[in-house]
mmCIF file of C-alpha atoms and ligand atoms in Angstrom:
data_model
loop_
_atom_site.group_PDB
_atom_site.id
_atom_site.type_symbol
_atom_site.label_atom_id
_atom_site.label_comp_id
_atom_site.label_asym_id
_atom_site.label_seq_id
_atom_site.Cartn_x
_atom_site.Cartn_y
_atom_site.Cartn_z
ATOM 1 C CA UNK A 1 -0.435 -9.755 -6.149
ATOM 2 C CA UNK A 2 1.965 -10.857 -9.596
ATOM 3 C CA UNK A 3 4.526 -8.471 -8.098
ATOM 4 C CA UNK A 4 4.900 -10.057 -4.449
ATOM 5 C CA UNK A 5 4.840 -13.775 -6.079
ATOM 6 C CA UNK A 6 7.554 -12.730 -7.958
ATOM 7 C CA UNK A 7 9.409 -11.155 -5.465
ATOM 8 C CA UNK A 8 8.870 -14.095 -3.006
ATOM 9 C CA UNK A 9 10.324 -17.115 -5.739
ATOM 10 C CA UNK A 10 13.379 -14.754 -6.583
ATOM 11 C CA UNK A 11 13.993 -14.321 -3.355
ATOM 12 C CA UNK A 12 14.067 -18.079 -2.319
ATOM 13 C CA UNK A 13 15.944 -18.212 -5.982
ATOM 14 C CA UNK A 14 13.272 -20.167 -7.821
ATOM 15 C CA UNK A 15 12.081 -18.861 -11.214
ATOM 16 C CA UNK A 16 8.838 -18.074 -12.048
ATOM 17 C CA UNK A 17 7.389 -20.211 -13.879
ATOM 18 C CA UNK A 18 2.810 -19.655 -14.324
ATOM 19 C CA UNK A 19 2.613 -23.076 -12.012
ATOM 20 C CA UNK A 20 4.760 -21.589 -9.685
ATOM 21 C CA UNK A 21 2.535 -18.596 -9.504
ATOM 22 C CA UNK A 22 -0.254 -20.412 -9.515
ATOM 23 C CA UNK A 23 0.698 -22.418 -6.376
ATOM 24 C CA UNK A 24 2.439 -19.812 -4.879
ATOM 25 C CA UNK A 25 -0.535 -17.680 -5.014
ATOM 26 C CA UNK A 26 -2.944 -20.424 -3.807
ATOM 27 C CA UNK A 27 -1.053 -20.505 -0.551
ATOM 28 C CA UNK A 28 -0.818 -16.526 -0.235
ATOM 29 C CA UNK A 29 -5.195 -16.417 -0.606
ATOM 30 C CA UNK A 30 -5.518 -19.259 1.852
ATOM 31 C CA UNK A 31 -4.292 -19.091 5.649
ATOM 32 C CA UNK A 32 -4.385 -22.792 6.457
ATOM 33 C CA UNK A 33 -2.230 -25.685 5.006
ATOM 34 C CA UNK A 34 -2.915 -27.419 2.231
ATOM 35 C CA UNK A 35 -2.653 -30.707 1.153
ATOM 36 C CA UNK A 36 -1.725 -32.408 -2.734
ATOM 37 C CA UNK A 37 -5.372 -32.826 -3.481
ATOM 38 C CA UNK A 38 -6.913 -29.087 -2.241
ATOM 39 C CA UNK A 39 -4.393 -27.803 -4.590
ATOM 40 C CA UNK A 40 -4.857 -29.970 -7.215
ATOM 41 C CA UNK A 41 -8.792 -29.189 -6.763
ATOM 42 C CA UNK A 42 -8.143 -25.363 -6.834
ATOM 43 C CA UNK A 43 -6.076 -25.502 -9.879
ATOM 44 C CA UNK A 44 -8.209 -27.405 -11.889
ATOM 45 C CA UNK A 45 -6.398 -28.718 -15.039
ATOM 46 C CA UNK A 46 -2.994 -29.043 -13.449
ATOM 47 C CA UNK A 47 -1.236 -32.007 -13.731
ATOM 48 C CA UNK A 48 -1.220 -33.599 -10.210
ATOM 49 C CA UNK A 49 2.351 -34.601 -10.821
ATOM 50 C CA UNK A 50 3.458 -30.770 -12.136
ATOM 51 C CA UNK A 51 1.726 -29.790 -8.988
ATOM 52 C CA UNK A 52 3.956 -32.294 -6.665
ATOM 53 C CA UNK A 53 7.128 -31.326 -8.355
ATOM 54 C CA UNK A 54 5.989 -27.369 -7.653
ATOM 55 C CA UNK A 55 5.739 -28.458 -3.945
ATOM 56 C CA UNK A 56 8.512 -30.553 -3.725
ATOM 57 C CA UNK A 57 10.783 -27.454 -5.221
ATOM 58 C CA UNK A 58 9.338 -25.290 -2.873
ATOM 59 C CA UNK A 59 10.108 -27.073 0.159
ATOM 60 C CA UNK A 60 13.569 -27.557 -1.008
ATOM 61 C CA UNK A 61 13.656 -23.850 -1.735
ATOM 62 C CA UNK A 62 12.539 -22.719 1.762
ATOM 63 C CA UNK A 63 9.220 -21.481 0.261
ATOM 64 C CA UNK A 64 6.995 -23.955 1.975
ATOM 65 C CA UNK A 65 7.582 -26.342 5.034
ATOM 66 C CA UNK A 66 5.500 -29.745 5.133
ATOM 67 C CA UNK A 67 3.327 -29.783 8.346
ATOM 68 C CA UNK A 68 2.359 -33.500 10.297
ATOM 69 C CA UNK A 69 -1.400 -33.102 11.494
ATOM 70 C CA UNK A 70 -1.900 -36.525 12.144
ATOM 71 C CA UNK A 71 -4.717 -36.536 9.397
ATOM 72 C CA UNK A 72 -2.417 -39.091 6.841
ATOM 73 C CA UNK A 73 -2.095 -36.258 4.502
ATOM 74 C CA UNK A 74 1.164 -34.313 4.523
ATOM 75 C CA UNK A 75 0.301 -30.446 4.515
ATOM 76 C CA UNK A 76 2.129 -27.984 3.260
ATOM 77 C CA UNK A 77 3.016 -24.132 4.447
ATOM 78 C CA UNK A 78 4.245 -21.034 3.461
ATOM 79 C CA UNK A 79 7.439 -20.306 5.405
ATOM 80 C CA UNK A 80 9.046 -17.445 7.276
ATOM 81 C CA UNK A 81 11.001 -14.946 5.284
ATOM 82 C CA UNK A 82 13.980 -16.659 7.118
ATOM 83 C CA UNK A 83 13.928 -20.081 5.954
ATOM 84 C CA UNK A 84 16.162 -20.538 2.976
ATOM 85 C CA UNK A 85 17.408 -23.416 0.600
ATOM 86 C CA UNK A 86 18.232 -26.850 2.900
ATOM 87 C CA UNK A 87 17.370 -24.710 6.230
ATOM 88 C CA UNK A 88 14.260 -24.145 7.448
ATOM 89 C CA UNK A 89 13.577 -22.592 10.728
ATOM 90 C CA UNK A 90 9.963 -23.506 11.472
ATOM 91 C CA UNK A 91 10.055 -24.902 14.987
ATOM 92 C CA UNK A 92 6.521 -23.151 15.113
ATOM 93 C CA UNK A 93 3.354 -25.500 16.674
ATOM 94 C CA UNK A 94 0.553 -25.940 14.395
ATOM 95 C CA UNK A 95 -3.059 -26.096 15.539
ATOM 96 C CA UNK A 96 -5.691 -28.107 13.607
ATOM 97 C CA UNK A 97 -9.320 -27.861 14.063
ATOM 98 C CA UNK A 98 -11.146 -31.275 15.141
ATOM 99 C CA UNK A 99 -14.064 -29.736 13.460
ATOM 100 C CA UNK A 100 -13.636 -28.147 10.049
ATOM 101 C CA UNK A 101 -10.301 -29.831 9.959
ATOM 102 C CA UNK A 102 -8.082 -26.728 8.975
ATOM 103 C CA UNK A 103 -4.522 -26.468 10.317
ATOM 104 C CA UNK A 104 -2.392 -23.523 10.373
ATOM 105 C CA UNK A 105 1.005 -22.063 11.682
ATOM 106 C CA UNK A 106 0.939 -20.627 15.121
ATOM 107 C CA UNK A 107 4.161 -18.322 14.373
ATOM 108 C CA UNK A 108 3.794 -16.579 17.557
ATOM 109 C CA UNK A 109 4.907 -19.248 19.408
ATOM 110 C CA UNK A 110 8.589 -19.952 18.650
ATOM 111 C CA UNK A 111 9.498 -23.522 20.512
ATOM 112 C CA UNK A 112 13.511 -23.739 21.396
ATOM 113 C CA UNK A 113 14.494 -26.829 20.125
ATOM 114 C CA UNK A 114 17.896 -28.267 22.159
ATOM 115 C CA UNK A 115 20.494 -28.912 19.912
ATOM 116 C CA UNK A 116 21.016 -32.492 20.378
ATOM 117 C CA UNK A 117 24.214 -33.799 22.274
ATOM 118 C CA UNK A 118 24.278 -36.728 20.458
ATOM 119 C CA UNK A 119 25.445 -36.346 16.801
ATOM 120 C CA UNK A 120 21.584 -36.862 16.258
ATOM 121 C CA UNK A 121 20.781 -34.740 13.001
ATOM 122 C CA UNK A 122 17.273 -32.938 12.917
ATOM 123 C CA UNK A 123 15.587 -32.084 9.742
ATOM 124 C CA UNK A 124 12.150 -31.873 10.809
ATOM 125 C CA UNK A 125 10.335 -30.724 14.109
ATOM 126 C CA UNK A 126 6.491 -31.056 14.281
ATOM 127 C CA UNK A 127 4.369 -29.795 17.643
ATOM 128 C CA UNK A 128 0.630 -29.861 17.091
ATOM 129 C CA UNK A 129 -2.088 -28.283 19.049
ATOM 130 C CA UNK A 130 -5.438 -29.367 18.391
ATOM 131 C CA UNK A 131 -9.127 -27.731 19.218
ATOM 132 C CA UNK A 132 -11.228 -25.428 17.466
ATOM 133 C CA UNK A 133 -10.252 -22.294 15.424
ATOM 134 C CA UNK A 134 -12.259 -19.255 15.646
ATOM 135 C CA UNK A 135 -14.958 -20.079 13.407
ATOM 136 C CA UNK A 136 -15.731 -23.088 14.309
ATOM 137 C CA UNK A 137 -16.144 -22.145 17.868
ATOM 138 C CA UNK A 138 -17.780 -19.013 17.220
ATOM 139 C CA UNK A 139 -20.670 -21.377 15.707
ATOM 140 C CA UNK A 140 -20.892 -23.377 19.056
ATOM 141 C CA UNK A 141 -21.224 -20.393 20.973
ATOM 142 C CA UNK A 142 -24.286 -19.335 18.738
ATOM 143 C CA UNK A 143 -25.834 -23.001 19.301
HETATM 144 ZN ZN1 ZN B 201 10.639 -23.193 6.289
HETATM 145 ZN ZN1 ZN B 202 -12.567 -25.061 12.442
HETATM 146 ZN ZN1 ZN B 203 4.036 -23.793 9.846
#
């Protein structure tokens, strides 16, 4: 696990630093977004602000991409492999679950975004599918 956190923040040219890791890692154990407070839950004793700055350097980095559920709280998500310092190439959907409230990437399905004719600049896309994920609708099927 230590090796491919490390390999991931060199490759995105961030050092390693243990709260890096420890971030890093939270998002490579859990499928679905997370949000400023899961994390700072997980990780007890971190400094919520150490934990913000982590993000914040991430995103910048290409590591993680913020994701707009509609649920007030911005998310956050590991990115592709391809998504590198100032350019980020998620144009992915991302489906949350109405019941458990979980959203994740839906990588699969790659949206073309039109480059704009206007000199319109675009720094963030966000297409969101909601419903229930697997779990959640494996339950009602049992009820
Ligand atoms: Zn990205
Ligand atoms: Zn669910
Ligand atoms: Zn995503």
């Amino acid at each position: 696990m230590n090796s491919k956190i490390i390999e991931t923040l060199e490759s995105k040219n961030v050092k390693p630093t243990p709260m890096r890791m420890l971030v890093l890692e939270q998002f490579l154990k859990t499928k679905h977004a997370q949000t400023l407070s899961n994390l700072e839950k997980d990780l007890s004793h971190s400094d919520r602000i150490t934990v913000y700055r982590t993000l914040k350097t991430f995103v910048k980095q290409g590591i993680l991409h913020t994701v707009e559920d509609g649920s007030g709280a911005t998310k956050y998500a590991l990115c592709p492999d391809e998504c590198v310092k100032g350019h980020h190439l998620d144009t992915h959907p991302h489906f949350s679950c109405l019941k458990c409230g979980d959203t994740f990437c839906l990588e699969d399905f790659n949206i073309m975004i039109p480059e704009p004719k206007t000199s319109l600049e675009v720094h963030e896309v966000h297409v969101s599918l909601k419903g229930l994920c697997v779990s959640c609708k494996e339950k009602e099927e049992v009820i």
